[in-house]
Structure formats: C-alpha cells, structure tokens
PDB file of C-alpha atoms in Angstrom:
ATOM      1  CA  MET A   1     138.434 117.480  82.990  1.00 50.00           C
ATOM      2  CA  VAL A   2     140.297 120.063  83.716  1.00 56.00           C
ATOM      3  CA  ASP A   3     143.595 119.483  81.070  1.00 58.00           C
ATOM      4  CA  THR A   4     147.078 119.519  83.150  1.00 62.00           C
ATOM      5  CA  GLN A   5     148.643 118.379  80.227  1.00 73.00           C
ATOM      6  CA  ASP A   6     149.967 115.743  82.801  1.00 76.00           C
ATOM      7  CA  THR A   7     149.737 111.842  82.819  1.00 81.00           C
ATOM      8  CA  HIS A   8     151.082 112.240  86.845  1.00 85.00           C
ATOM      9  CA  ILE A   9     148.032 113.742  87.807  1.00 89.00           C
ATOM     10  CA  THR A  10     144.706 114.129  86.751  1.00 89.00           C
ATOM     11  CA  PRO A  11     141.899 116.053  87.679  1.00 88.00           C
ATOM     12  CA  LEU A  12     138.213 115.941  87.434  1.00 89.00           C
ATOM     13  CA  SER A  13     135.131 118.701  88.729  1.00 88.00           C
ATOM     14  CA  TYR A  14     131.554 117.024  89.930  1.00 88.00           C
ATOM     15  CA  SER A  15     128.975 119.255  90.597  1.00 88.00           C
ATOM     16  CA  SER A  16     125.358 118.014  90.860  1.00 89.00           C
ATOM     17  CA  GLY A  17     123.247 120.553  92.359  1.00 89.00           C
ATOM     18  CA  LYS A  18     125.055 122.585  95.341  1.00 87.00           C
ATOM     19  CA  LEU A  19     127.497 119.531  95.549  1.00 88.00           C
ATOM     20  CA  SER A  20     130.740 120.669  94.221  1.00 88.00           C
ATOM     21  CA  ILE A  21     133.657 118.090  94.238  1.00 90.00           C
ATOM     22  CA  LEU A  22     137.699 118.144  92.454  1.00 90.00           C
ATOM     23  CA  LEU A  23     138.772 114.550  92.648  1.00 91.00           C
ATOM     24  CA  LEU A  24     142.531 114.291  91.821  1.00 90.00           C
ATOM     25  CA  ASN A  25     144.025 111.124  90.649  1.00 91.00           C
ATOM     26  CA  VAL A  26     148.301 110.822  90.921  1.00 89.00           C
ATOM     27  CA  TYR A  27     150.703 108.679  90.309  1.00 88.00           C
ATOM     28  CA  LEU A  28     153.619 110.354  91.404  1.00 83.00           C
ATOM     29  CA  PRO A  29     157.255 109.552  90.553  1.00 80.00           C
ATOM     30  CA  ILE A  30     158.920 106.822  92.778  1.00 75.00           C
ATOM     31  CA  ASP A  31     160.354 108.243  96.132  1.00 62.00           C
ATOM     32  CA  CYS A  32     164.536 108.139  95.784  1.00 57.00           C
ATOM     33  CA  ALA A  33     167.238 110.992  96.440  1.00 55.00           C
ATOM     34  CA  ARG A  34     167.958 111.114  92.444  1.00 59.00           C
ATOM     35  CA  ASN A  35     164.408 111.788  91.689  1.00 62.00           C
ATOM     36  CA  LYS A  36     163.724 115.706  91.835  1.00 66.00           C
ATOM     37  CA  ASP A  37     160.122 115.365  90.403  1.00 71.00           C
ATOM     38  CA  GLU A  38     158.689 114.073  93.485  1.00 69.00           C
ATOM     39  CA  GLN A  39     158.962 118.059  94.720  1.00 74.00           C
ATOM     40  CA  MET A  40     157.883 119.358  91.237  1.00 80.00           C
ATOM     41  CA  TYR A  41     154.619 117.270  91.673  1.00 81.00           C
ATOM     42  CA  LEU A  42     153.405 118.125  94.967  1.00 82.00           C
ATOM     43  CA  GLY A  43     154.322 121.805  93.804  1.00 83.00           C
ATOM     44  CA  LYS A  44     151.388 121.266  91.245  1.00 86.00           C
ATOM     45  CA  LEU A  45     149.337 119.209  93.486  1.00 85.00           C
ATOM     46  CA  VAL A  46     149.330 122.444  96.110  1.00 84.00           C
ATOM     47  CA  SER A  47     148.016 124.944  92.455  1.00 86.00           C
ATOM     48  CA  LEU A  48     146.020 122.523  91.568  1.00 86.00           C
ATOM     49  CA  ILE A  49     144.440 122.530  94.927  1.00 84.00           C
ATOM     50  CA  ASP A  50     144.780 125.763  95.912  1.00 84.00           C
ATOM     51  CA  ASP A  51     142.996 127.301  92.385  1.00 84.00           C
ATOM     52  CA  ALA A  52     139.835 124.166  93.175  1.00 81.00           C
ATOM     53  CA  LEU A  53     137.020 126.717  93.033  1.00 72.00           C
ATOM     54  CA  GLN A  54     135.228 123.580  95.067  1.00 69.00           C
ATOM     55  CA  CYS A  55     134.830 122.797  99.019  1.00 76.00           C
ATOM     56  CA  HIS A  56     134.854 118.875  98.498  1.00 87.00           C
ATOM     57  CA  ILE A  57     138.787 117.724  97.073  1.00 88.00           C
ATOM     58  CA  CYS A  58     139.735 113.789  97.081  1.00 87.00           C
ATOM     59  CA  THR A  59     143.433 113.260  96.048  1.00 86.00           C
ATOM     60  CA  ALA A  60     143.982 109.376  96.066  1.00 87.00           C
ATOM     61  CA  GLY A  61     146.836 107.045  93.438  1.00 86.00           C
ATOM     62  CA  ASP A  62     149.492 105.575  93.903  1.00 84.00           C
ATOM     63  CA  PHE A  63     152.036 108.732  95.794  1.00 83.00           C
ATOM     64  CA  ASN A  64     155.063 106.357  95.501  1.00 80.00           C
ATOM     65  CA  ALA A  65     156.251 107.743  99.275  1.00 78.00           C
ATOM     66  CA  LYS A  66     157.002 104.993 101.453  1.00 76.00           C
ATOM     67  CA  PRO A  67     155.864 106.561 104.886  1.00 75.00           C
ATOM     68  CA  SER A  68     158.997 106.584 106.789  1.00 77.00           C
ATOM     69  CA  SER A  69     160.435 108.668 103.836  1.00 79.00           C
ATOM     70  CA  GLU A  70     160.846 112.108 103.773  1.00 81.00           C
ATOM     71  CA  ALA A  71     158.357 111.993 100.567  1.00 79.00           C
ATOM     72  CA  PHE A  72     155.711 110.547 103.188  1.00 81.00           C
ATOM     73  CA  LYS A  73     156.611 114.012 105.620  1.00 84.00           C
ATOM     74  CA  ASP A  74     156.438 115.984 102.210  1.00 83.00           C
ATOM     75  CA  LEU A  75     153.291 115.011 101.473  1.00 83.00           C
ATOM     76  CA  GLU A  76     151.943 115.013 105.133  1.00 85.00           C
ATOM     77  CA  ASP A  77     153.052 118.771 105.131  1.00 87.00           C
ATOM     78  CA  VAL A  78     151.262 119.732 101.760  1.00 82.00           C
ATOM     79  CA  LEU A  79     148.004 117.764 102.758  1.00 82.00           C
ATOM     80  CA  ARG A  80     148.223 118.904 106.245  1.00 84.00           C
ATOM     81  CA  GLU A  81     147.371 122.601 105.102  1.00 84.00           C
ATOM     82  CA  TRP A  82     144.492 121.393 103.953  1.00 80.00           C
ATOM     83  CA  ASP A  83     142.987 119.875 106.875  1.00 84.00           C
ATOM     84  CA  MET A  84     143.447 116.445 104.777  1.00 82.00           C
ATOM     85  CA  ILE A  85     143.982 113.474 105.869  1.00 78.00           C
ATOM     86  CA  VAL A  86     146.798 110.408 104.362  1.00 77.00           C
ATOM     87  CA  ALA A  87     144.654 106.739 104.485  1.00 74.00           C
ATOM     88  CA  ASP A  88     147.651 104.705 104.054  1.00 68.00           C
ATOM     89  CA  VAL A  89     147.619 101.119 103.626  1.00 61.00           C
ATOM     90  CA  SER A  90     149.620 100.738 106.645  1.00 62.00           C
ATOM     91  CA  MET A  91     146.682 102.437 108.525  1.00 68.00           C
ATOM     92  CA  MET A  92     144.430  99.354 107.292  1.00 67.00           C
ATOM     93  CA  PRO A  93     143.788  95.535 109.098  1.00 69.00           C
ATOM     94  CA  SER A  94     145.880  92.891 107.619  1.00 67.00           C
ATOM     95  CA  ALA A  95     143.742  91.213 106.278  1.00 68.00           C
ATOM     96  CA  THR A  96     142.390  94.611 104.222  1.00 64.00           C
ATOM     97  CA  PHE A  97     143.120  93.664 100.573  1.00 59.00           C
ATOM     98  CA  LYS A  98     146.158  95.633  98.750  1.00 56.00           C
ATOM     99  CA  HIS A  99     147.648  94.555  95.875  1.00 55.00           C
ATOM    100  CA  VAL A 100     147.660  91.782  93.269  1.00 52.00           C
ATOM    101  CA  ASN A 101     151.308  91.680  90.640  1.00 50.00           C
ATOM    102  CA  PHE A 102     149.872  89.067  88.179  1.00 51.00           C
ATOM    103  CA  PRO A 103     153.282  87.290  86.227  1.00 50.00           C
TER     104      PRO A 103
END
C-alpha cells in the first residue's frame, strides 16, 4: 500500500512474478460549481499514475462526475493521456444491478 495520507484516493500496489498492478480506489468530491477540490484530486491522480512503476493500472471507485459534466470531461481527458477508458454505468445494459439505497 502506498500512503497518500488522503482518504479520497487509496493506491494499492500488487506484484507477483512478472505481473505488477497498481490499483487506485477513488472517492472524489461531489461535482458542483462551488467545489474546487475536483481539480486538486485529478492532479493527485495524475501524480500517482505518472510516478507509478507498474505498467498495469486500474482506477476504480466513485468519481462523482455525471457524464454530461465538465468534471467528467476533465476526467476523460486525464485518463485518455494514459490510454485508459471510462466504463460508466450509463454504458451498461439496463438490466445491470448498479446501486442499492437502504433506509
């Protein structure tokens, strides 16, 4: 585990033989006009990916960015730099189980 001292991005490095993977679990701030933290966290994500020794990187979690928002476009731009894709729930078949709210 890499210590980022930040609960919004948790990196985990795994190596076995020739395979080395960096897993980045994210829970980013809510996307809204008043929230400037989004850019800061994208910067942290960029730094972690830039500094990674692994060639296999998986970034997953809650990005709190609607596909039509500027935050989502920024996220796509950042990930595109490393030939990564965004697999969003809106791209899943309608029968896919996505989320549960408990009272």
